[in-house]
PDB file of C-alpha atoms in Angstrom:
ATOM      1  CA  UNK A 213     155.890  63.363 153.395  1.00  0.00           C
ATOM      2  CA  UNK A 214     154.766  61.582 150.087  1.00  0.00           C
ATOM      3  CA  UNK A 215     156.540  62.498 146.842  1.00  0.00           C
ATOM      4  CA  UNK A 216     156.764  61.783 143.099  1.00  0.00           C
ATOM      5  CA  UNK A 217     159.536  61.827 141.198  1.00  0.00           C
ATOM      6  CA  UNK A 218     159.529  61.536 137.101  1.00  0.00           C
ATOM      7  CA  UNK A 219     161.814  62.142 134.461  1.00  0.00           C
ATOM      8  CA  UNK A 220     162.562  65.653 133.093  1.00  0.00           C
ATOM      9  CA  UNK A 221     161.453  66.658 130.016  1.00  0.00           C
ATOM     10  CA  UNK A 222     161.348  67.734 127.570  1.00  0.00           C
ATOM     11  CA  UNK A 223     161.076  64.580 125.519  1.00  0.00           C
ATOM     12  CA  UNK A 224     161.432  64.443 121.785  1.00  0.00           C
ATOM     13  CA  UNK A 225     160.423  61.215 120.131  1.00  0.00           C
ATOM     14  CA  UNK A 226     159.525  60.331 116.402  1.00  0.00           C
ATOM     15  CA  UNK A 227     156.208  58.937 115.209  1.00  0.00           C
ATOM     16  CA  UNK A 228     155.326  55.273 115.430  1.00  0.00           C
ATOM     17  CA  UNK A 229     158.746  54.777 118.795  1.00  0.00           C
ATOM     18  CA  UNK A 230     158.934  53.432 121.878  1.00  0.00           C
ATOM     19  CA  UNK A 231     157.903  55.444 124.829  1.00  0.00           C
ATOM     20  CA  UNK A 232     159.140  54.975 128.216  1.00  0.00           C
ATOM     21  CA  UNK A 233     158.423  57.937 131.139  1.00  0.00           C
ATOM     22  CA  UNK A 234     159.667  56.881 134.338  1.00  0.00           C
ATOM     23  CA  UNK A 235     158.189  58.073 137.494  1.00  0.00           C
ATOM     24  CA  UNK A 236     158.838  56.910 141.307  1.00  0.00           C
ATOM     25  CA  UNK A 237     157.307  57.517 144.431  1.00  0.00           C
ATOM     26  CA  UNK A 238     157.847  57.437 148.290  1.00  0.00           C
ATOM     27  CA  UNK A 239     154.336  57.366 150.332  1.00  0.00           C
ATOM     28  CA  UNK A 240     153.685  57.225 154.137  1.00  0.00           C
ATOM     29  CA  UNK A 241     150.410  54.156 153.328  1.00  0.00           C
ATOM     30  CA  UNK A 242     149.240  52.175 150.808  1.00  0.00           C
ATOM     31  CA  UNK A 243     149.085  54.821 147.779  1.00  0.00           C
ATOM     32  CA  UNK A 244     147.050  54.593 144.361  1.00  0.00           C
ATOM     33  CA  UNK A 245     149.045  55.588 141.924  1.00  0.00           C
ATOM     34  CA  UNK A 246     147.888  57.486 138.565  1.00  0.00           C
ATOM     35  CA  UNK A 247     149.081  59.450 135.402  1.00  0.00           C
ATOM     36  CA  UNK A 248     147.013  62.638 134.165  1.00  0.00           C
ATOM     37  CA  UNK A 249     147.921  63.916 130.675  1.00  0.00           C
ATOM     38  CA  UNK A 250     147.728  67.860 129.742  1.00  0.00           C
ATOM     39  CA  UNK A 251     147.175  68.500 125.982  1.00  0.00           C
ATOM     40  CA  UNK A 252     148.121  71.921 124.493  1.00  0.00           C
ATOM     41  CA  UNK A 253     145.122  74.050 125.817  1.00  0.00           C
ATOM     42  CA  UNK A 254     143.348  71.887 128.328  1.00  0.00           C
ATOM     43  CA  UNK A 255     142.456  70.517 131.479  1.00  0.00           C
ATOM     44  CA  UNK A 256     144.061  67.796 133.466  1.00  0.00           C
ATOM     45  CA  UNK A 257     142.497  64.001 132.673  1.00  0.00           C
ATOM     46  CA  UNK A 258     142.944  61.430 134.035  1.00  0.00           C
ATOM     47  CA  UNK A 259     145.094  59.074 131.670  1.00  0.00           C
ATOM     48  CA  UNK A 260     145.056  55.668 133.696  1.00  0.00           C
ATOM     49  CA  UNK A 261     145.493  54.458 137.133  1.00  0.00           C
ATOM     50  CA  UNK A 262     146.359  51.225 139.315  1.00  0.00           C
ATOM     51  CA  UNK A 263     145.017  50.922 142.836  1.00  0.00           C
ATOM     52  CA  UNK A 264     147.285  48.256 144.440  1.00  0.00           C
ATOM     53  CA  UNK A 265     150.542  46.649 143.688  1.00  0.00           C
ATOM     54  CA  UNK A 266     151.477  44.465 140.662  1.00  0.00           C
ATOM     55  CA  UNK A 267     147.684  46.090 139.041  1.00  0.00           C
ATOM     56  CA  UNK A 268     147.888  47.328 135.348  1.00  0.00           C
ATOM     57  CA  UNK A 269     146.475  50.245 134.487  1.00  0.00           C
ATOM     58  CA  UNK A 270     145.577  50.872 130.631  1.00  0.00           C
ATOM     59  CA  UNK A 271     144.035  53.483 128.131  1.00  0.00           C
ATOM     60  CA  UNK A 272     144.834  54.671 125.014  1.00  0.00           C
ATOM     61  CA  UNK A 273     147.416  52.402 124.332  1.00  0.00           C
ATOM     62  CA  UNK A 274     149.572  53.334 127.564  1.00  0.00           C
ATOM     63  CA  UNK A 275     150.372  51.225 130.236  1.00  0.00           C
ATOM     64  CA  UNK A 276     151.870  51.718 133.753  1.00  0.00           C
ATOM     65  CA  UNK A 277     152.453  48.638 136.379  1.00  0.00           C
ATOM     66  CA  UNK A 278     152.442  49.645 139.761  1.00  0.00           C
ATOM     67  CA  UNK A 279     155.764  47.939 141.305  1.00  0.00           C
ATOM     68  CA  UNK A 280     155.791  48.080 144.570  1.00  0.00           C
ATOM     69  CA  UNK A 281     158.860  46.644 144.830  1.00  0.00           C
ATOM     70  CA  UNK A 282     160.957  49.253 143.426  1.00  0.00           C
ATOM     71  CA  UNK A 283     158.132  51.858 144.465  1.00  0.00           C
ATOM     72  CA  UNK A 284     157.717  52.565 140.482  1.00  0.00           C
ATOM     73  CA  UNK A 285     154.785  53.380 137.894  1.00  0.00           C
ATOM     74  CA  UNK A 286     156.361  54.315 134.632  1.00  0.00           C
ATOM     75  CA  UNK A 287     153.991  55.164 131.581  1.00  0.00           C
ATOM     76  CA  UNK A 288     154.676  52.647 128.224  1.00  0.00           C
ATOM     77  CA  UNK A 289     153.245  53.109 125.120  1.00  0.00           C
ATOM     78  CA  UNK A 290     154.630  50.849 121.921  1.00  0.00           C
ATOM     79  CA  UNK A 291     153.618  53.037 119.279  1.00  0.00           C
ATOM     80  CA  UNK A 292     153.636  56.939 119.736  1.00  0.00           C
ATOM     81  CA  UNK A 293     151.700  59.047 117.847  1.00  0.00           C
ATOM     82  CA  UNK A 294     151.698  62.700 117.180  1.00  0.00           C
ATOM     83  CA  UNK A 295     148.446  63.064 118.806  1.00  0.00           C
ATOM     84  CA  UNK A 296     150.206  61.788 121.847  1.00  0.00           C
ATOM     85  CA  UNK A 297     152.261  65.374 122.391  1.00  0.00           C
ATOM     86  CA  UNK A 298     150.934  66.918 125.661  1.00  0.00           C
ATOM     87  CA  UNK A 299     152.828  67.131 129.429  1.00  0.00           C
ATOM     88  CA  UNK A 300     152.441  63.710 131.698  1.00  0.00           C
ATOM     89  CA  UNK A 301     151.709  63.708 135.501  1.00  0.00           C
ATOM     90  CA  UNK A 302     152.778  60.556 137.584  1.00  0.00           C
ATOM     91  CA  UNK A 303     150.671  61.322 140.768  1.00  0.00           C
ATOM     92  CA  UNK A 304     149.852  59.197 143.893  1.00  0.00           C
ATOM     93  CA  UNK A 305     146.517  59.990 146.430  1.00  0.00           C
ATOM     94  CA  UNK A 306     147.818  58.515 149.994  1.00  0.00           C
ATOM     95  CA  UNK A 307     144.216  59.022 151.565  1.00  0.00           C
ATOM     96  CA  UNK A 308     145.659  55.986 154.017  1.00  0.00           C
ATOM     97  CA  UNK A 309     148.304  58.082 154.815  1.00  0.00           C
ATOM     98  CA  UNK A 310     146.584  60.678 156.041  1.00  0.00           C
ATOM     99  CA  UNK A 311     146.807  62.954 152.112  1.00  0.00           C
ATOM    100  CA  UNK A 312     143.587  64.004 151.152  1.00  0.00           C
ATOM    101  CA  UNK A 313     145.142  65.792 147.715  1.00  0.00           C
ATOM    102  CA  UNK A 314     147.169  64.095 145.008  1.00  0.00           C
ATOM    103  CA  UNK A 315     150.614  64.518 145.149  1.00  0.00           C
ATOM    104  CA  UNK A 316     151.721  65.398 141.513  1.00  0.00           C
ATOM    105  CA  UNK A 317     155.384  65.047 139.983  1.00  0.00           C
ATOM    106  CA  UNK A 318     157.076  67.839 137.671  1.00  0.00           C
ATOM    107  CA  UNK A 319     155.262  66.649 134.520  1.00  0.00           C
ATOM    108  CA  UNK A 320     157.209  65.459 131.734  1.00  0.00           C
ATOM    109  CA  UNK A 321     156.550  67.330 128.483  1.00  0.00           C
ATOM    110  CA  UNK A 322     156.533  64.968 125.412  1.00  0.00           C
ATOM    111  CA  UNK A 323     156.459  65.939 122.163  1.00  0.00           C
ATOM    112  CA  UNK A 324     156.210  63.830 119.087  1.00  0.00           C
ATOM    113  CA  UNK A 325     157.576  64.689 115.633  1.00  0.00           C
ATOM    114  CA  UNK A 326     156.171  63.487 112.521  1.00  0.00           C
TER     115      UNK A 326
ATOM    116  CA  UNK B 157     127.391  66.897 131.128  1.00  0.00           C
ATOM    117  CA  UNK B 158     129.163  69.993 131.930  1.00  0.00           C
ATOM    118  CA  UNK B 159     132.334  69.733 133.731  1.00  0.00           C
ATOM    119  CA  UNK B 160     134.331  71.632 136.536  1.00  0.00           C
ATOM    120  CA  UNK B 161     134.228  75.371 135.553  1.00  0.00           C
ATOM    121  CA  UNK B 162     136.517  77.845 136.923  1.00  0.00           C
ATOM    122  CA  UNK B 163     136.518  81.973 136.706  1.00  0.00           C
ATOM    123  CA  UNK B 164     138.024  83.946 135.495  1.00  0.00           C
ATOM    124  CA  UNK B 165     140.116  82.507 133.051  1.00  0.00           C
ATOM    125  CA  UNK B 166     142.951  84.942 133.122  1.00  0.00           C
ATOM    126  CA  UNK B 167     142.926  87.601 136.005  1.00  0.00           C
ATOM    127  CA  UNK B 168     145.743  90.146 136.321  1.00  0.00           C
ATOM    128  CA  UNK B 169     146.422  92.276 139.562  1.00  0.00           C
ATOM    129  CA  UNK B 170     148.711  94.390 141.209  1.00  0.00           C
ATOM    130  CA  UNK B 171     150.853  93.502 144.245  1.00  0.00           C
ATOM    131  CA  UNK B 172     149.132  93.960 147.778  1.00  0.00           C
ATOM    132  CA  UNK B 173     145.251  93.432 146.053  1.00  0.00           C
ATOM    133  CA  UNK B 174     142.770  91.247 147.077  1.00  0.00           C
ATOM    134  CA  UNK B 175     141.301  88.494 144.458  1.00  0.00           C
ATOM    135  CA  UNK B 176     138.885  85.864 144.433  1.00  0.00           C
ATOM    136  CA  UNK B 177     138.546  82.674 142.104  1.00  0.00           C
ATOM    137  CA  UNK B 178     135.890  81.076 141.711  1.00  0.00           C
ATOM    138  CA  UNK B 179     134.952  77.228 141.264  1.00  0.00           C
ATOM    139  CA  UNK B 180     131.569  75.011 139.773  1.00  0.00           C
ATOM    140  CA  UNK B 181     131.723  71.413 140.510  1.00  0.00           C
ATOM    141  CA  UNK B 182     130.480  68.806 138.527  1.00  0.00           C
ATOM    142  CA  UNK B 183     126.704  68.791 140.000  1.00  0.00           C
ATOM    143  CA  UNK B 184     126.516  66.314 142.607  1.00  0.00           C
ATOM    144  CA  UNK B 185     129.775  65.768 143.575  1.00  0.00           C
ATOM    145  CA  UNK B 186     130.625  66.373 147.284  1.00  0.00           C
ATOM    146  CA  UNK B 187     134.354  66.551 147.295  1.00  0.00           C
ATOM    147  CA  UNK B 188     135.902  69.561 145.787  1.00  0.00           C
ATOM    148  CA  UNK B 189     139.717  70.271 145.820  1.00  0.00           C
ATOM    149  CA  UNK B 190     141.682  73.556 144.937  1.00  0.00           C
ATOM    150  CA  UNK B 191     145.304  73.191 143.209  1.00  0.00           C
ATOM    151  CA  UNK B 192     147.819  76.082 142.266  1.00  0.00           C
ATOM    152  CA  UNK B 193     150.917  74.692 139.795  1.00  0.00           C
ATOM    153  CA  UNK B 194     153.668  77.191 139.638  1.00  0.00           C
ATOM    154  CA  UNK B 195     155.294  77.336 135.939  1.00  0.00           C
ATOM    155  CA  UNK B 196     157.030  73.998 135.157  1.00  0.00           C
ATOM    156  CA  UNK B 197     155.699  72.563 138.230  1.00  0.00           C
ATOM    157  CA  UNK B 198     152.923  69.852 138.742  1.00  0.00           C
ATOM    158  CA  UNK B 199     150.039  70.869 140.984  1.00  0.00           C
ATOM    159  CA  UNK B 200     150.516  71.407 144.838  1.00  0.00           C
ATOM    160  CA  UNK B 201     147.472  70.209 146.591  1.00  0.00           C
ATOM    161  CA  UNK B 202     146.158  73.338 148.565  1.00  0.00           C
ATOM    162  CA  UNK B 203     142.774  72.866 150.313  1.00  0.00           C
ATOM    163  CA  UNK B 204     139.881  69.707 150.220  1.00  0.00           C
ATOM    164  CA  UNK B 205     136.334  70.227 151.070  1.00  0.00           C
ATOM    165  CA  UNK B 206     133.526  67.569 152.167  1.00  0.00           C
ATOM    166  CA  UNK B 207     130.351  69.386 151.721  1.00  0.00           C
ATOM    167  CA  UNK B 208     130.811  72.440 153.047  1.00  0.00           C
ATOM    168  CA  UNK B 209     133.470  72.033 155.031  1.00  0.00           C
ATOM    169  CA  UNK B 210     136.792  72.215 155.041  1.00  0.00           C
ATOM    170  CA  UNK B 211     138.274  69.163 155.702  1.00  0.00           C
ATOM    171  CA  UNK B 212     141.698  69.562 154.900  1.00  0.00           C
ATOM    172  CA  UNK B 213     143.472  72.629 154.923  1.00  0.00           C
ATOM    173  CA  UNK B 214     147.023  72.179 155.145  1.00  0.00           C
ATOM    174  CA  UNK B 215     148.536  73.026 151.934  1.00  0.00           C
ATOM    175  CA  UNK B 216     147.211  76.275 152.175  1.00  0.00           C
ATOM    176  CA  UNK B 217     150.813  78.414 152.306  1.00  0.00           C
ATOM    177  CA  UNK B 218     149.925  81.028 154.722  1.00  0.00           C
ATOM    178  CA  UNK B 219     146.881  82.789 155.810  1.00  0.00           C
ATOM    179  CA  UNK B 220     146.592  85.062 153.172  1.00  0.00           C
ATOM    180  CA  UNK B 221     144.770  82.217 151.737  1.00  0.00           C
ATOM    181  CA  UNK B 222     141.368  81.234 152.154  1.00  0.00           C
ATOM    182  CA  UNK B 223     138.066  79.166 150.757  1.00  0.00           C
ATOM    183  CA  UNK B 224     135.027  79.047 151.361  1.00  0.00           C
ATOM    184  CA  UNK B 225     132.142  76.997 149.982  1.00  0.00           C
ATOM    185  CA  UNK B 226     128.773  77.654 152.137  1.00  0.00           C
ATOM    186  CA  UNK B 227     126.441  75.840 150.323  1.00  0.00           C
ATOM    187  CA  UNK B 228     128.343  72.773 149.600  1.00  0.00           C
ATOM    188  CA  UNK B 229     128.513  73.336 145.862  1.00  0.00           C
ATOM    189  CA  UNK B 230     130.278  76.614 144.576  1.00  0.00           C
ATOM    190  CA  UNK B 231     133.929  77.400 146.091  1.00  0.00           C
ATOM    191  CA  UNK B 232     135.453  80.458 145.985  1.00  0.00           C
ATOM    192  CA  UNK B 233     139.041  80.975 146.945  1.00  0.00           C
ATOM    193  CA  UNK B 234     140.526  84.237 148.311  1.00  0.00           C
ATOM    194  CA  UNK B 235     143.919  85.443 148.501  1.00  0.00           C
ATOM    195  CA  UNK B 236     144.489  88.602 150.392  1.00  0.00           C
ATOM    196  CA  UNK B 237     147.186  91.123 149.810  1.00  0.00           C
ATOM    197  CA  UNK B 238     148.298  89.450 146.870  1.00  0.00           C
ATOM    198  CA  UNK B 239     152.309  89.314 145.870  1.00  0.00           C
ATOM    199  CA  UNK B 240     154.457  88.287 142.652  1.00  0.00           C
ATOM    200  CA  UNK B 241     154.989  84.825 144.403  1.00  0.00           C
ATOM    201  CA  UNK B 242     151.254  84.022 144.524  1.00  0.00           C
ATOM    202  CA  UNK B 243     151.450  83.768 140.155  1.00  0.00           C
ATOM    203  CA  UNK B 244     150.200  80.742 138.975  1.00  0.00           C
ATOM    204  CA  UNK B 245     147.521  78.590 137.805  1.00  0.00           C
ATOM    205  CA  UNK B 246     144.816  77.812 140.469  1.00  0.00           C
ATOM    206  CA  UNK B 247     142.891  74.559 139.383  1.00  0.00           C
ATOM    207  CA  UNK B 248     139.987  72.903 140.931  1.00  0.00           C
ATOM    208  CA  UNK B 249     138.481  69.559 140.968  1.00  0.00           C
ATOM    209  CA  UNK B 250     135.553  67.880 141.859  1.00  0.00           C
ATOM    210  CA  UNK B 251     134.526  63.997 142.885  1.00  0.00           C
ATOM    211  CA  UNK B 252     132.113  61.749 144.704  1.00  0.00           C
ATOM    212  CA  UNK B 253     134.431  60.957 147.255  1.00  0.00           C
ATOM    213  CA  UNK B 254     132.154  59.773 150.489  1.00  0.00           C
ATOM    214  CA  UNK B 255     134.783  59.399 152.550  1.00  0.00           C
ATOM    215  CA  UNK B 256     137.034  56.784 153.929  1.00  0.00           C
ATOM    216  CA  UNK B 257     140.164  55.586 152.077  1.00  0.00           C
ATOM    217  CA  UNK B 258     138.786  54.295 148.738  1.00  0.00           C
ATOM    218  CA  UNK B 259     140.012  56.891 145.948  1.00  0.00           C
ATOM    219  CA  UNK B 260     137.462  58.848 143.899  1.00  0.00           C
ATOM    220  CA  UNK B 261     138.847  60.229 140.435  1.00  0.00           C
ATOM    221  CA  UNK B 262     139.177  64.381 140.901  1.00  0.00           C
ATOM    222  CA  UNK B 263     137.996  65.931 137.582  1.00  0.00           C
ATOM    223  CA  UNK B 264     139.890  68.878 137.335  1.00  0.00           C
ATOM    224  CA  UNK B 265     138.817  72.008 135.805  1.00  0.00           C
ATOM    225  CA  UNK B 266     140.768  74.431 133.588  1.00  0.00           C
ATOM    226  CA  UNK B 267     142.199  76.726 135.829  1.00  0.00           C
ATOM    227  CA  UNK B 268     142.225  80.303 136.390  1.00  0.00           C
ATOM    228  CA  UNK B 269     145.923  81.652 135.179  1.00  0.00           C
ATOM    229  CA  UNK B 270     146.521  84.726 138.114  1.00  0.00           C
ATOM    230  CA  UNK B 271     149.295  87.174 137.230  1.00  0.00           C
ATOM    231  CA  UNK B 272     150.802  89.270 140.386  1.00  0.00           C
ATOM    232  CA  UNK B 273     152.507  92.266 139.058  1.00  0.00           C
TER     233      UNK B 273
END
């Protein structure tokens, strides 16, 4: 069956670094991949997505590439902010394959210190 | 607009009861999809409905579990003879999705937190 795999959390980064949260998948199709964010008290939202293979998905100053390659989709952002704090979902929907749900990783808590 | 609404927000029961949650799509959207995400777990797909059907059923875990959405807008989902496993959050989401393979972004609502004791 599909799957999604993503790094444990939690992780602790200061203002204004480097984020990097790695996530990788194995799907039965031709998945679209996505990441949701959860901020302290809220719903799931969507966060950005990439439909097919070497696409770029984009918002808020994160970026994901979806490598097909090496089955990947990790979440970048250059400049962290402490706004940014909240739990990350890599997720796939393999609707090719037969899934009509997502499949959601663990979620990968992030929390940024001032 | 208004958004996916779930209720209740909290509900608390005893082992062995019966509950239902309940679930408002975003008006006009035909999918609707029910969630649960155990504690330090990402959500577990559980049940999809088209309309007012149930199109996909098979992450429901057992039959305790059931869902029902007769006219195509409001879901409810029903656990019977509830036990401490069952604790969780139960989220839904709604789309457009019209079928076929193209992917329709699930808004999710904010989940009903159900505590077995």
């Amino acid at each position: 069956g599909d799957s999604v795999t993503q790094m444990e959390g939690p992780v602790t980064l200061s203002e204004e670094a480097f984020l990097t949260i790695n996530c990788t998948y194995t799907a039965t199709g031709y998945p679209s991949l996505f990441w949701y964010v959860q901020y302290p008290g809220e719903g799931l939202q969507l966060l950005l997505k990439a439909t097919k293979a070497d696409d770029k998905g984009s918002n808020k100053g994160f970026e994901a590439t979806y490598r097909k390659e090496t089955t990947s989709f990790h979440l970048e952002k250059g400049s962290v902010q402490v706004s940014d704090s909240a739990v990350y979902f890599c997720a796939l929907s393999d609707q090719g394959g037969g899934a009509d749900g997502l499949t959601f990783g663990k979620g990968t808590h992030l929390i940024i210190q001032p | 607009g208004a958004g996916v609404s779930q209720t209740p927000s909290n509900k608390v029961t005893e082992k062995g009861k019966y509950v239902e949650l309940r679930c408002d799509p975003i008006s006009g959207h035909t999918a609707l999809y029910w969630y649960r995400q155990s504690l330090g777990q990402g959500p577990e797909f559980l049940i999809y409905f088209q309309g007012t059907g149930a199109a996909d059923d098979s992450g429901l875990p057992n039959d305790r579990f059931f869902a029902v959405r007769p006219e195509g807008s409001v879901s409810t989902l029903k656990i019977q003879r509830t036990e401490r496993g069952d604790s969780a959050v139960y989220l839904c989401a709604s789309s457009h999705r019209t079928g076929g393979n193209s992917y329709n972004e699930q808004f999710f609502g904010p989940g009903t937190r159900l505590t077995v004791l």
